[in-house]
């Protein structure tokens, strides 16, 4: 009974999360022509090993090391990013919007003013201050600006 309760609760959380993803994606697609985001971690980190069908047990799967990777994947999958990005991509495509994944490396360490990259630019979790040109701003804002700048470069390259 306890297991069923937990399963039921998980189902509820999944539905709420999916609902939130759909709403958020709808709003973004409605309000923006271009949506840029950091590409998810390298394929090796986010992709769980493909399940191997068990020939002796139709519908069953052989162990394939998925559990060992699960801990690492959990932090990414719990946030539901992959699911959200899938939903976003679908809605954007049917609405004729662009979704641009960009290289996520150093987005929070790169100065959007002069391009200087250093972890020292990131003074605290919240504060960015370039050690070369002195540009200072909210760190999240700097990260978002860099994502947008990179998406702009992608758009230019495609034009
Ligand atoms: Zn700078």
PDB file of C-alpha atoms and ligand atoms in Angstrom:
ATOM      1  CA  UNK A   1       0.000   0.000   0.000  1.00  0.00           C
ATOM      2  CA  UNK A   2       2.863   2.328   0.857  1.00  0.00           C
ATOM      3  CA  UNK A   3       4.495   1.584  -2.511  1.00  0.00           C
ATOM      4  CA  UNK A   4       1.251   2.360  -4.289  1.00  0.00           C
ATOM      5  CA  UNK A   5       0.940   5.627  -2.384  1.00  0.00           C
ATOM      6  CA  UNK A   6       4.468   6.583  -3.420  1.00  0.00           C
ATOM      7  CA  UNK A   7       3.764   5.622  -7.032  1.00  0.00           C
ATOM      8  CA  UNK A   8       0.602   7.688  -6.935  1.00  0.00           C
ATOM      9  CA  UNK A   9       2.489  10.661  -5.533  1.00  0.00           C
ATOM     10  CA  UNK A  10       5.181  10.329  -8.195  1.00  0.00           C
ATOM     11  CA  UNK A  11       2.486  10.272 -10.850  1.00  0.00           C
ATOM     12  CA  UNK A  12       1.046  13.448  -9.410  1.00  0.00           C
ATOM     13  CA  UNK A  13       4.425  15.193  -9.339  1.00  0.00           C
ATOM     14  CA  UNK A  14       5.081  14.090 -12.925  1.00  0.00           C
ATOM     15  CA  UNK A  15       1.762  15.495 -14.097  1.00  0.00           C
ATOM     16  CA  UNK A  16       2.296  18.769 -12.256  1.00  0.00           C
ATOM     17  CA  UNK A  17       5.765  19.075 -13.718  1.00  0.00           C
ATOM     18  CA  UNK A  18       4.554  18.308 -17.236  1.00  0.00           C
ATOM     19  CA  UNK A  19       1.772  20.839 -16.788  1.00  0.00           C
ATOM     20  CA  UNK A  20       4.271  23.465 -15.637  1.00  0.00           C
ATOM     21  CA  UNK A  21       6.537  22.664 -18.600  1.00  0.00           C
ATOM     22  CA  UNK A  22       3.692  23.058 -21.070  1.00  0.00           C
ATOM     23  CA  UNK A  23       2.575  26.360 -19.562  1.00  0.00           C
ATOM     24  CA  UNK A  24       6.102  27.763 -19.474  1.00  0.00           C
ATOM     25  CA  UNK A  25       6.837  26.647 -23.036  1.00  0.00           C
ATOM     26  CA  UNK A  26       3.541  28.144 -24.265  1.00  0.00           C
ATOM     27  CA  UNK A  27       4.351  31.498 -22.663  1.00  0.00           C
ATOM     28  CA  UNK A  28       7.883  31.583 -24.099  1.00  0.00           C
ATOM     29  CA  UNK A  29       6.711  30.658 -27.586  1.00  0.00           C
ATOM     30  CA  UNK A  30       3.931  33.233 -27.424  1.00  0.00           C
ATOM     31  CA  UNK A  31       6.216  36.056 -26.264  1.00  0.00           C
ATOM     32  CA  UNK A  32       9.485  35.430 -28.111  1.00  0.00           C
ATOM     33  CA  UNK A  33      10.560  34.762 -31.694  1.00  0.00           C
ATOM     34  CA  UNK A  34      13.905  33.376 -30.639  1.00  0.00           C
ATOM     35  CA  UNK A  35      14.580  31.354 -27.516  1.00  0.00           C
ATOM     36  CA  UNK A  36      18.152  30.518 -26.574  1.00  0.00           C
ATOM     37  CA  UNK A  37      19.263  28.103 -23.920  1.00  0.00           C
ATOM     38  CA  UNK A  38      22.408  26.425 -22.694  1.00  0.00           C
ATOM     39  CA  UNK A  39      22.881  23.071 -24.341  1.00  0.00           C
ATOM     40  CA  UNK A  40      22.508  20.235 -21.874  1.00  0.00           C
ATOM     41  CA  UNK A  41      25.711  18.596 -20.653  1.00  0.00           C
ATOM     42  CA  UNK A  42      27.714  16.348 -22.927  1.00  0.00           C
ATOM     43  CA  UNK A  43      25.765  13.426 -24.327  1.00  0.00           C
ATOM     44  CA  UNK A  44      27.729  11.032 -22.140  1.00  0.00           C
ATOM     45  CA  UNK A  45      26.621  12.791 -19.006  1.00  0.00           C
ATOM     46  CA  UNK A  46      22.945  13.213 -19.688  1.00  0.00           C
ATOM     47  CA  UNK A  47      22.123  10.209 -21.820  1.00  0.00           C
ATOM     48  CA  UNK A  48      21.362   7.095 -19.854  1.00  0.00           C
ATOM     49  CA  UNK A  49      22.681   3.915 -21.410  1.00  0.00           C
ATOM     50  CA  UNK A  50      20.229   2.500 -23.932  1.00  0.00           C
ATOM     51  CA  UNK A  51      18.274  -0.372 -22.413  1.00  0.00           C
ATOM     52  CA  UNK A  52      19.011  -3.754 -23.922  1.00  0.00           C
ATOM     53  CA  UNK A  53      15.857  -5.811 -24.585  1.00  0.00           C
ATOM     54  CA  UNK A  54      16.012  -9.173 -22.848  1.00  0.00           C
ATOM     55  CA  UNK A  55      15.394 -11.917 -25.445  1.00  0.00           C
ATOM     56  CA  UNK A  56      14.111 -14.325 -22.791  1.00  0.00           C
ATOM     57  CA  UNK A  57      11.733 -11.885 -21.236  1.00  0.00           C
ATOM     58  CA  UNK A  58       9.661  -9.894 -23.717  1.00  0.00           C
ATOM     59  CA  UNK A  59       9.217  -6.403 -22.372  1.00  0.00           C
ATOM     60  CA  UNK A  60      12.052  -6.911 -19.884  1.00  0.00           C
ATOM     61  CA  UNK A  61      15.466  -5.331 -19.896  1.00  0.00           C
ATOM     62  CA  UNK A  62      18.944  -6.535 -19.072  1.00  0.00           C
ATOM     63  CA  UNK A  63      21.029  -4.589 -16.580  1.00  0.00           C
ATOM     64  CA  UNK A  64      23.243  -2.218 -18.486  1.00  0.00           C
ATOM     65  CA  UNK A  65      24.851   0.059 -15.957  1.00  0.00           C
ATOM     66  CA  UNK A  66      21.985   2.524 -15.936  1.00  0.00           C
ATOM     67  CA  UNK A  67      21.770   2.396 -12.154  1.00  0.00           C
ATOM     68  CA  UNK A  68      25.411   3.388 -11.758  1.00  0.00           C
ATOM     69  CA  UNK A  69      24.850   6.448 -13.882  1.00  0.00           C
ATOM     70  CA  UNK A  70      21.500   7.224 -12.335  1.00  0.00           C
ATOM     71  CA  UNK A  71      23.010   9.249  -9.516  1.00  0.00           C
ATOM     72  CA  UNK A  72      24.746  11.541 -11.934  1.00  0.00           C
ATOM     73  CA  UNK A  73      21.762  11.767 -14.223  1.00  0.00           C
ATOM     74  CA  UNK A  74      19.344  12.422 -11.443  1.00  0.00           C
ATOM     75  CA  UNK A  75      20.442  15.961 -10.773  1.00  0.00           C
ATOM     76  CA  UNK A  76      19.900  16.823 -14.405  1.00  0.00           C
ATOM     77  CA  UNK A  77      16.765  14.816 -14.993  1.00  0.00           C
ATOM     78  CA  UNK A  78      15.122  15.870 -11.744  1.00  0.00           C
ATOM     79  CA  UNK A  79      15.115  19.405 -12.980  1.00  0.00           C
ATOM     80  CA  UNK A  80      13.315  17.980 -15.996  1.00  0.00           C
ATOM     81  CA  UNK A  81      15.324  20.070 -18.415  1.00  0.00           C
ATOM     82  CA  UNK A  82      15.427  17.489 -21.166  1.00  0.00           C
ATOM     83  CA  UNK A  83      11.679  17.002 -20.977  1.00  0.00           C
ATOM     84  CA  UNK A  84      11.038  20.719 -20.908  1.00  0.00           C
ATOM     85  CA  UNK A  85      13.330  21.395 -23.867  1.00  0.00           C
ATOM     86  CA  UNK A  86      11.547  18.677 -25.850  1.00  0.00           C
ATOM     87  CA  UNK A  87       8.173  20.264 -25.176  1.00  0.00           C
ATOM     88  CA  UNK A  88       9.574  23.695 -25.981  1.00  0.00           C
ATOM     89  CA  UNK A  89      11.085  22.487 -29.270  1.00  0.00           C
ATOM     90  CA  UNK A  90       7.740  20.994 -30.349  1.00  0.00           C
ATOM     91  CA  UNK A  91       5.719  24.094 -29.564  1.00  0.00           C
ATOM     92  CA  UNK A  92       8.314  26.382 -31.111  1.00  0.00           C
ATOM     93  CA  UNK A  93       8.377  24.396 -34.314  1.00  0.00           C
ATOM     94  CA  UNK A  94       4.628  24.473 -34.800  1.00  0.00           C
ATOM     95  CA  UNK A  95       4.614  28.206 -34.050  1.00  0.00           C
ATOM     96  CA  UNK A  96       7.546  28.959 -36.368  1.00  0.00           C
ATOM     97  CA  UNK A  97       9.864  30.083 -33.583  1.00  0.00           C
ATOM     98  CA  UNK A  98      13.581  29.439 -33.239  1.00  0.00           C
ATOM     99  CA  UNK A  99      15.010  27.520 -30.318  1.00  0.00           C
ATOM    100  CA  UNK A 100      18.778  27.813 -30.235  1.00  0.00           C
ATOM    101  CA  UNK A 101      20.908  25.659 -27.970  1.00  0.00           C
ATOM    102  CA  UNK A 102      24.313  27.205 -27.346  1.00  0.00           C
ATOM    103  CA  UNK A 103      27.604  26.029 -25.888  1.00  0.00           C
ATOM    104  CA  UNK A 104      27.199  26.287 -22.124  1.00  0.00           C
ATOM    105  CA  UNK A 105      30.905  26.495 -21.358  1.00  0.00           C
ATOM    106  CA  UNK A 106      31.945  29.558 -19.334  1.00  0.00           C
ATOM    107  CA  UNK A 107      28.690  31.422 -19.819  1.00  0.00           C
ATOM    108  CA  UNK A 108      28.961  32.580 -16.214  1.00  0.00           C
ATOM    109  CA  UNK A 109      32.695  33.375 -16.420  1.00  0.00           C
ATOM    110  CA  UNK A 110      32.857  35.343 -19.661  1.00  0.00           C
ATOM    111  CA  UNK A 111      32.733  39.124 -19.648  1.00  0.00           C
ATOM    112  CA  UNK A 112      30.008  40.194 -22.100  1.00  0.00           C
ATOM    113  CA  UNK A 113      31.784  43.550 -22.517  1.00  0.00           C
ATOM    114  CA  UNK A 114      35.368  42.563 -23.327  1.00  0.00           C
ATOM    115  CA  UNK A 115      35.204  38.774 -23.679  1.00  0.00           C
ATOM    116  CA  UNK A 116      37.689  38.078 -20.906  1.00  0.00           C
ATOM    117  CA  UNK A 117      37.148  34.570 -19.482  1.00  0.00           C
ATOM    118  CA  UNK A 118      38.167  33.860 -15.901  1.00  0.00           C
ATOM    119  CA  UNK A 119      36.590  32.211 -12.922  1.00  0.00           C
ATOM    120  CA  UNK A 120      37.775  35.206 -10.914  1.00  0.00           C
ATOM    121  CA  UNK A 121      35.229  37.291 -12.835  1.00  0.00           C
ATOM    122  CA  UNK A 122      32.612  35.532 -10.806  1.00  0.00           C
ATOM    123  CA  UNK A 123      33.089  37.236  -7.462  1.00  0.00           C
ATOM    124  CA  UNK A 124      30.220  35.445  -5.734  1.00  0.00           C
ATOM    125  CA  UNK A 125      27.276  33.296  -6.772  1.00  0.00           C
ATOM    126  CA  UNK A 126      25.322  36.467  -7.433  1.00  0.00           C
ATOM    127  CA  UNK A 127      27.972  38.954  -8.539  1.00  0.00           C
ATOM    128  CA  UNK A 128      30.047  39.238 -11.704  1.00  0.00           C
ATOM    129  CA  UNK A 129      32.929  41.653 -11.986  1.00  0.00           C
ATOM    130  CA  UNK A 130      35.416  41.506 -14.867  1.00  0.00           C
ATOM    131  CA  UNK A 131      39.028  41.517 -13.657  1.00  0.00           C
ATOM    132  CA  UNK A 132      40.150  43.184 -16.909  1.00  0.00           C
ATOM    133  CA  UNK A 133      37.604  45.863 -17.820  1.00  0.00           C
ATOM    134  CA  UNK A 134      35.731  46.170 -14.550  1.00  0.00           C
ATOM    135  CA  UNK A 135      32.314  45.487 -16.024  1.00  0.00           C
ATOM    136  CA  UNK A 136      30.038  44.498 -13.145  1.00  0.00           C
ATOM    137  CA  UNK A 137      26.544  43.030 -13.118  1.00  0.00           C
ATOM    138  CA  UNK A 138      24.321  40.398 -11.649  1.00  0.00           C
ATOM    139  CA  UNK A 139      25.890  37.013 -12.424  1.00  0.00           C
ATOM    140  CA  UNK A 140      22.671  35.411 -13.695  1.00  0.00           C
ATOM    141  CA  UNK A 141      22.119  38.362 -15.964  1.00  0.00           C
ATOM    142  CA  UNK A 142      25.653  37.997 -17.330  1.00  0.00           C
ATOM    143  CA  UNK A 143      25.065  34.279 -17.956  1.00  0.00           C
ATOM    144  CA  UNK A 144      21.825  35.000 -19.810  1.00  0.00           C
ATOM    145  CA  UNK A 145      23.482  37.778 -21.819  1.00  0.00           C
ATOM    146  CA  UNK A 146      26.239  35.415 -22.921  1.00  0.00           C
ATOM    147  CA  UNK A 147      23.692  32.784 -23.957  1.00  0.00           C
ATOM    148  CA  UNK A 148      21.896  35.420 -25.998  1.00  0.00           C
ATOM    149  CA  UNK A 149      25.162  36.654 -27.555  1.00  0.00           C
ATOM    150  CA  UNK A 150      26.076  33.098 -28.537  1.00  0.00           C
ATOM    151  CA  UNK A 151      22.621  32.518 -30.004  1.00  0.00           C
ATOM    152  CA  UNK A 152      23.071  35.714 -32.019  1.00  0.00           C
ATOM    153  CA  UNK A 153      26.309  34.340 -33.443  1.00  0.00           C
ATOM    154  CA  UNK A 154      24.492  31.123 -34.374  1.00  0.00           C
ATOM    155  CA  UNK A 155      21.763  33.139 -36.122  1.00  0.00           C
ATOM    156  CA  UNK A 156      24.345  35.221 -37.998  1.00  0.00           C
ATOM    157  CA  UNK A 157      26.201  32.101 -39.119  1.00  0.00           C
ATOM    158  CA  UNK A 158      22.926  30.605 -40.375  1.00  0.00           C
ATOM    159  CA  UNK A 159      21.830  33.739 -42.243  1.00  0.00           C
TER     160      UNK A 159
HETATM  161 ZN1  LIG B   1      35.534  42.689 -19.268  1.00  0.00          ZN
END
